[in-house]
GROMACS .gro file of C-alpha atoms in nm:
model
  261
    1UNK     CA    1  -1.809  -3.401   1.136
    2UNK     CA    2  -1.570  -3.289   1.377
    3UNK     CA    3  -1.188  -3.384   1.437
    4UNK     CA    4  -0.962  -3.304   1.722
    5UNK     CA    5  -0.604  -3.201   1.666
    6UNK     CA    6  -0.291  -3.135   1.897
    7UNK     CA    7  -0.182  -2.801   1.835
    8UNK     CA    8   0.057  -2.679   2.133
    9UNK     CA    9   0.136  -2.304   2.185
   10UNK     CA   10  -0.222  -2.186   2.082
   11UNK     CA   11  -0.446  -1.917   2.251
   12UNK     CA   12  -0.744  -1.829   2.024
   13UNK     CA   13  -0.832  -1.503   2.218
   14UNK     CA   14  -0.459  -1.366   2.203
   15UNK     CA   15  -0.454  -1.458   1.842
   16UNK     CA   16  -0.772  -1.271   1.764
   17UNK     CA   17  -0.648  -0.962   1.955
   18UNK     CA   18  -0.299  -0.956   1.804
   19UNK     CA   19  -0.382  -0.739   1.508
   20UNK     CA   20  -0.303  -0.984   1.260
   21UNK     CA   21  -0.659  -1.119   1.186
   22UNK     CA   22  -0.984  -0.908   1.183
   23UNK     CA   23  -1.264  -1.142   1.141
   24UNK     CA   24  -1.254  -1.423   1.423
   25UNK     CA   25  -1.568  -1.415   1.641
   26UNK     CA   26  -1.566  -1.527   2.000
   27UNK     CA   27  -1.883  -1.771   2.037
   28UNK     CA   28  -1.805  -1.829   2.399
   29UNK     CA   29  -1.708  -2.110   2.619
   30UNK     CA   30  -1.382  -2.172   2.423
   31UNK     CA   31  -1.555  -2.163   2.088
   32UNK     CA   32  -1.471  -1.965   1.795
   33UNK     CA   33  -1.606  -1.895   1.450
   34UNK     CA   34  -1.331  -1.832   1.185
   35UNK     CA   35  -1.446  -1.715   0.809
   36UNK     CA   36  -1.159  -1.799   0.586
   37UNK     CA   37  -1.139  -1.967   0.244
   38UNK     CA   38  -1.493  -1.919   0.185
   39UNK     CA   39  -1.576  -2.128   0.496
   40UNK     CA   40  -1.668  -2.080   0.853
   41UNK     CA   41  -1.457  -2.289   1.064
   42UNK     CA   42  -1.594  -2.365   1.427
   43UNK     CA   43  -1.303  -2.420   1.653
   44UNK     CA   44  -1.312  -2.512   2.017
   45UNK     CA   45  -1.033  -2.492   2.255
   46UNK     CA   46  -1.054  -2.825   2.479
   47UNK     CA   47  -0.704  -2.756   2.685
   48UNK     CA   48  -0.395  -2.929   2.700
   49UNK     CA   49  -0.327  -2.813   2.356
   50UNK     CA   50  -0.625  -2.975   2.180
   51UNK     CA   51  -0.861  -2.827   1.952
   52UNK     CA   52  -1.191  -2.948   1.818
   53UNK     CA   53  -1.254  -2.846   1.456
   54UNK     CA   54  -1.568  -2.897   1.261
   55UNK     CA   55  -1.358  -3.017   0.960
   56UNK     CA   56  -1.249  -3.342   0.802
   57UNK     CA   57  -0.895  -3.474   0.843
   58UNK     CA   58  -0.862  -3.382   0.489
   59UNK     CA   59  -0.937  -3.026   0.531
   60UNK     CA   60  -0.685  -2.998   0.832
   61UNK     CA   61  -0.406  -3.123   0.611
   62UNK     CA   62  -0.496  -2.920   0.300
   63UNK     CA   63  -0.616  -2.612   0.448
   64UNK     CA   64  -0.611  -2.524   0.818
   65UNK     CA   65  -0.277  -2.709   0.915
   66UNK     CA   66  -0.095  -2.428   0.684
   67UNK     CA   67  -0.313  -2.158   0.819
   68UNK     CA   68  -0.244  -2.208   1.181
   69UNK     CA   69   0.121  -2.254   1.083
   70UNK     CA   70   0.108  -2.578   1.260
   71UNK     CA   71   0.459  -2.698   1.162
   72UNK     CA   72   0.654  -2.412   1.327
   73UNK     CA   73   0.802  -2.490   1.669
   74UNK     CA   74   0.693  -2.187   1.881
   75UNK     CA   75   0.880  -2.308   2.194
   76UNK     CA   76   1.190  -2.324   1.995
   77UNK     CA   77   1.132  -1.950   1.888
   78UNK     CA   78   1.090  -1.863   2.253
   79UNK     CA   79   1.414  -2.058   2.337
   80UNK     CA   80   1.600  -1.861   2.095
   81UNK     CA   81   1.543  -1.512   2.270
   82UNK     CA   82   1.857  -1.363   2.413
   83UNK     CA   83   1.859  -1.437   2.783
   84UNK     CA   84   1.956  -1.069   2.861
   85UNK     CA   85   1.655  -0.919   2.658
   86UNK     CA   86   1.430  -0.881   2.951
   87UNK     CA   87   1.169  -0.688   2.735
   88UNK     CA   88   1.153  -0.950   2.465
   89UNK     CA   89   1.134  -1.217   2.709
   90UNK     CA   90   0.840  -1.055   2.875
   91UNK     CA   91   0.669  -0.994   2.544
   92UNK     CA   92   0.709  -1.360   2.484
   93UNK     CA   93   0.552  -1.460   2.802
   94UNK     CA   94   0.249  -1.229   2.778
   95UNK     CA   95   0.184  -1.347   2.430
   96UNK     CA   96   0.215  -1.717   2.468
   97UNK     CA   97  -0.008  -1.883   2.221
   98UNK     CA   98   0.021  -1.650   1.946
   99UNK     CA   99   0.097  -1.791   1.604
  100UNK     CA  100   0.134  -1.625   1.288
  101UNK     CA  101  -0.163  -1.715   1.073
  102UNK     CA  102  -0.118  -1.802   0.690
  103UNK     CA  103  -0.429  -1.606   0.579
  104UNK     CA  104  -0.577  -1.577   0.227
  105UNK     CA  105  -0.349  -1.349   0.020
  106UNK     CA  106  -0.627  -1.118  -0.122
  107UNK     CA  107  -0.790  -1.076   0.223
  108UNK     CA  108  -0.474  -0.997   0.359
  109UNK     CA  109  -0.409  -0.702   0.099
  110UNK     CA  110  -0.725  -0.551   0.163
  111UNK     CA  111  -0.719  -0.587   0.533
  112UNK     CA  112  -0.392  -0.419   0.588
  113UNK     CA  113  -0.489  -0.156   0.329
  114UNK     CA  114  -0.802  -0.093   0.547
  115UNK     CA  115  -0.561  -0.103   0.849
  116UNK     CA  116  -0.362   0.201   0.804
  117UNK     CA  117  -0.449   0.492   1.050
  118UNK     CA  118  -0.711   0.265   1.204
  119UNK     CA  119  -0.779   0.082   1.522
  120UNK     CA  120  -0.876  -0.269   1.537
  121UNK     CA  121  -1.272  -0.237   1.626
  122UNK     CA  122  -1.307  -0.005   1.328
  123UNK     CA  123  -1.100  -0.225   1.093
  124UNK     CA  124  -1.348  -0.501   1.203
  125UNK     CA  125  -1.657  -0.275   1.124
  126UNK     CA  126  -1.509  -0.163   0.807
  127UNK     CA  127  -1.428  -0.532   0.666
  128UNK     CA  128  -1.780  -0.645   0.788
  129UNK     CA  129  -1.936  -0.405   0.595
  130UNK     CA  130  -1.733  -0.493   0.297
  131UNK     CA  131  -1.835  -0.857   0.332
  132UNK     CA  132  -2.199  -0.779   0.386
  133UNK     CA  133  -2.190  -0.953   0.735
  134UNK     CA  134  -1.945  -1.112   1.005
  135UNK     CA  135  -1.931  -1.432   0.844
  136UNK     CA  136  -2.019  -1.363   0.495
  137UNK     CA  137  -1.744  -1.494   0.236
  138UNK     CA  138  -1.449  -1.216   0.172
  139UNK     CA  139  -1.555  -1.059  -0.168
  140UNK     CA  140  -1.295  -1.144  -0.431
  141UNK     CA  141  -1.112  -0.903  -0.654
  142UNK     CA  142  -1.346  -0.914  -0.915
  143UNK     CA  143  -1.617  -0.807  -0.680
  144UNK     CA  144  -1.423  -0.545  -0.521
  145UNK     CA  145  -1.319  -0.402  -0.848
  146UNK     CA  146  -1.700  -0.375  -0.959
  147UNK     CA  147  -1.739  -0.146  -0.686
  148UNK     CA  148  -1.732   0.246  -0.693
  149UNK     CA  149  -1.524   0.463  -0.459
  150UNK     CA  150  -1.832   0.597  -0.340
  151UNK     CA  151  -1.956   0.245  -0.258
  152UNK     CA  152  -1.626   0.189  -0.061
  153UNK     CA  153  -1.650   0.525   0.138
  154UNK     CA  154  -2.016   0.428   0.234
  155UNK     CA  155  -1.863   0.124   0.412
  156UNK     CA  156  -1.649   0.369   0.593
  157UNK     CA  157  -1.310   0.320   0.390
  158UNK     CA  158  -1.259   0.693   0.357
  159UNK     CA  159  -0.930   0.808   0.173
  160UNK     CA  160  -0.863   0.429   0.144
  161UNK     CA  161  -1.137   0.387  -0.109
  162UNK     CA  162  -0.933   0.478  -0.423
  163UNK     CA  163  -0.640   0.246  -0.296
  164UNK     CA  164  -0.871  -0.042  -0.246
  165UNK     CA  165  -1.032  -0.007  -0.587
  166UNK     CA  166  -0.692   0.028  -0.768
  167UNK     CA  167  -0.572  -0.269  -0.573
  168UNK     CA  168  -0.851  -0.487  -0.681
  169UNK     CA  169  -0.779  -0.387  -1.051
  170UNK     CA  170  -0.394  -0.458  -1.020
  171UNK     CA  171  -0.461  -0.788  -0.840
  172UNK     CA  172  -0.660  -0.911  -1.119
  173UNK     CA  173  -0.418  -0.750  -1.401
  174UNK     CA  174  -0.121  -0.896  -1.243
  175UNK     CA  175  -0.254  -1.237  -1.168
  176UNK     CA  176  -0.102  -1.172  -0.819
  177UNK     CA  177  -0.279  -1.483  -0.676
  178UNK     CA  178  -0.062  -1.735  -0.885
  179UNK     CA  179   0.249  -1.499  -0.845
  180UNK     CA  180   0.556  -1.674  -0.692
  181UNK     CA  181   0.766  -1.476  -0.419
  182UNK     CA  182   1.087  -1.678  -0.336
  183UNK     CA  183   1.221  -1.429  -0.073
  184UNK     CA  184   1.069  -1.196   0.137
  185UNK     CA  185   1.244  -0.900  -0.043
  186UNK     CA  186   1.051  -1.006  -0.353
  187UNK     CA  187   0.723  -1.002  -0.195
  188UNK     CA  188   0.774  -0.682   0.005
  189UNK     CA  189   0.917  -0.499  -0.314
  190UNK     CA  190   0.616  -0.615  -0.516
  191UNK     CA  191   0.334  -0.508  -0.276
  192UNK     CA  192   0.515  -0.156  -0.262
  193UNK     CA  193   0.430  -0.116  -0.607
  194UNK     CA  194   0.073  -0.095  -0.539
  195UNK     CA  195  -0.071   0.255  -0.495
  196UNK     CA  196  -0.122   0.332  -0.097
  197UNK     CA  197   0.111   0.020   0.019
  198UNK     CA  198   0.411   0.151   0.194
  199UNK     CA  199   0.688  -0.057   0.362
  200UNK     CA  200   0.456  -0.137   0.656
  201UNK     CA  201   0.166  -0.270   0.468
  202UNK     CA  202   0.392  -0.454   0.235
  203UNK     CA  203   0.557  -0.623   0.546
  204UNK     CA  204   0.212  -0.705   0.707
  205UNK     CA  205   0.113  -0.884   0.371
  206UNK     CA  206   0.449  -1.053   0.359
  207UNK     CA  207   0.414  -1.171   0.680
  208UNK     CA  208   0.051  -1.275   0.743
  209UNK     CA  209  -0.044  -1.355   0.366
  210UNK     CA  210   0.259  -1.530   0.258
  211UNK     CA  211   0.430  -1.645   0.570
  212UNK     CA  212   0.746  -1.443   0.522
  213UNK     CA  213   0.871  -1.462   0.887
  214UNK     CA  214   1.177  -1.214   0.817
  215UNK     CA  215   0.915  -0.930   0.782
  216UNK     CA  216   0.919  -0.704   1.059
  217UNK     CA  217   0.637  -0.428   1.020
  218UNK     CA  218   0.705  -0.123   1.173
  219UNK     CA  219   0.418   0.098   1.280
  220UNK     CA  220   0.422   0.386   1.531
  221UNK     CA  221   0.379   0.136   1.813
  222UNK     CA  222   0.698  -0.079   1.705
  223UNK     CA  223   0.886   0.248   1.640
  224UNK     CA  224   0.824   0.338   1.983
  225UNK     CA  225   0.915  -0.006   2.131
  226UNK     CA  226   1.236  -0.009   1.920
  227UNK     CA  227   1.336   0.344   2.024
  228UNK     CA  228   1.274   0.263   2.396
  229UNK     CA  229   1.420  -0.056   2.431
  230UNK     CA  230   1.676  -0.118   2.156
  231UNK     CA  231   1.839   0.234   2.085
  232UNK     CA  232   1.619   0.263   1.747
  233UNK     CA  233   1.767  -0.041   1.602
  234UNK     CA  234   1.609  -0.382   1.681
  235UNK     CA  235   1.859  -0.662   1.627
  236UNK     CA  236   1.661  -0.856   1.324
  237UNK     CA  237   1.983  -1.023   1.211
  238UNK     CA  238   1.995  -1.221   1.548
  239UNK     CA  239   1.669  -1.392   1.462
  240UNK     CA  240   1.665  -1.494   1.090
  241UNK     CA  241   1.329  -1.645   0.982
  242UNK     CA  242   1.151  -1.569   1.289
  243UNK     CA  243   1.181  -1.199   1.359
  244UNK     CA  244   0.818  -1.147   1.245
  245UNK     CA  245   0.700  -1.366   1.498
  246UNK     CA  246   0.870  -1.171   1.773
  247UNK     CA  247   0.737  -0.860   1.621
  248UNK     CA  248   0.400  -0.965   1.665
  249UNK     CA  249   0.460  -1.077   2.043
  250UNK     CA  250   0.595  -0.725   2.089
  251UNK     CA  251   0.304  -0.548   1.934
  252UNK     CA  252   0.061  -0.735   2.140
  253UNK     CA  253   0.248  -0.686   2.439
  254UNK     CA  254   0.285  -0.318   2.429
  255UNK     CA  255  -0.101  -0.284   2.320
  256UNK     CA  256  -0.212  -0.500   2.602
  257UNK     CA  257   0.030  -0.317   2.861
  258UNK     CA  258  -0.156   0.012   2.760
  259UNK     CA  259  -0.502  -0.131   2.726
  260UNK     CA  260  -0.530  -0.035   2.371
  261UNK     CA  261  -0.820  -0.155   2.146
   0.00000   0.00000   0.00000
C-alpha cells in the first residue's frame, strides 16, 4: 500500500547529505529507503512537491508527518532572512529542500556521540556496524548496554566506546525516553550531563531528536563560518525558533562549497 502526500520544500538528496541523518539509502530514480522507528520507509520523489510513501495514511499522520517536520513553513523561514545577509541568503538558496528531521531520540543520542571527530562516510559505516546492517533496526539502549567496550571498539567506535556504553546505561536509568524537556535550555543542560557529550552534541540532540530549533550547534565548520562572515557572533536572536534551521543550511552550504564528505 502506498500513499501520495504533498510536501513542498523537500529534497531527499540534500537532506541525506546535510549531516543530520546517517542511514538513508539512495535506491536510485528518486527512490530512498529510510530506516526509522523499526521500519524501512520507501519514499519516492514525484516532482512538484509530491512524495509517494509505502505507508498508510494513519502512519503518515502519526509518525512520518512529524519526522519530516511537515507543519513548519520553510518558505517563511527563508523569507525571514535579513536582506543584507548575502552569505545566509546564498546558503538558503543552495540548501533548498533541507528540512530538520525529528528523529528517534535514542538513535539521535548515539548517532551524534559517534559523530564526534568523525566524517559522514565513517559515521555511516560505524552505525551500520552497530545496527548489524544498513536497514537493520537501530539497537535499543538495552541492547547497547549489554555490549562491552571491546564489542564497540570492534565496530570502529574507538575512544567513543565507553561514552556509548555509559550513555545506554544512563538513558535506561534516567528513563530519558519518557522525560519532558519544556525548553531548549532544559534539553541541552540534561544531555550535557552525559559523559562524553559537550555543548555541540547536546545541541545536535536537541535539534534533531527533540525539534528544538533554537539550538545552534557549533562545530569547527560553524565556528569558521561565524568568524569569517559574522565577526565571531551569529545574530541568533534575530531568528527565534528557526536559528537551528539556518545553522543546518549554513553547514550544508559550507561543506558542499568545499566538496567535503
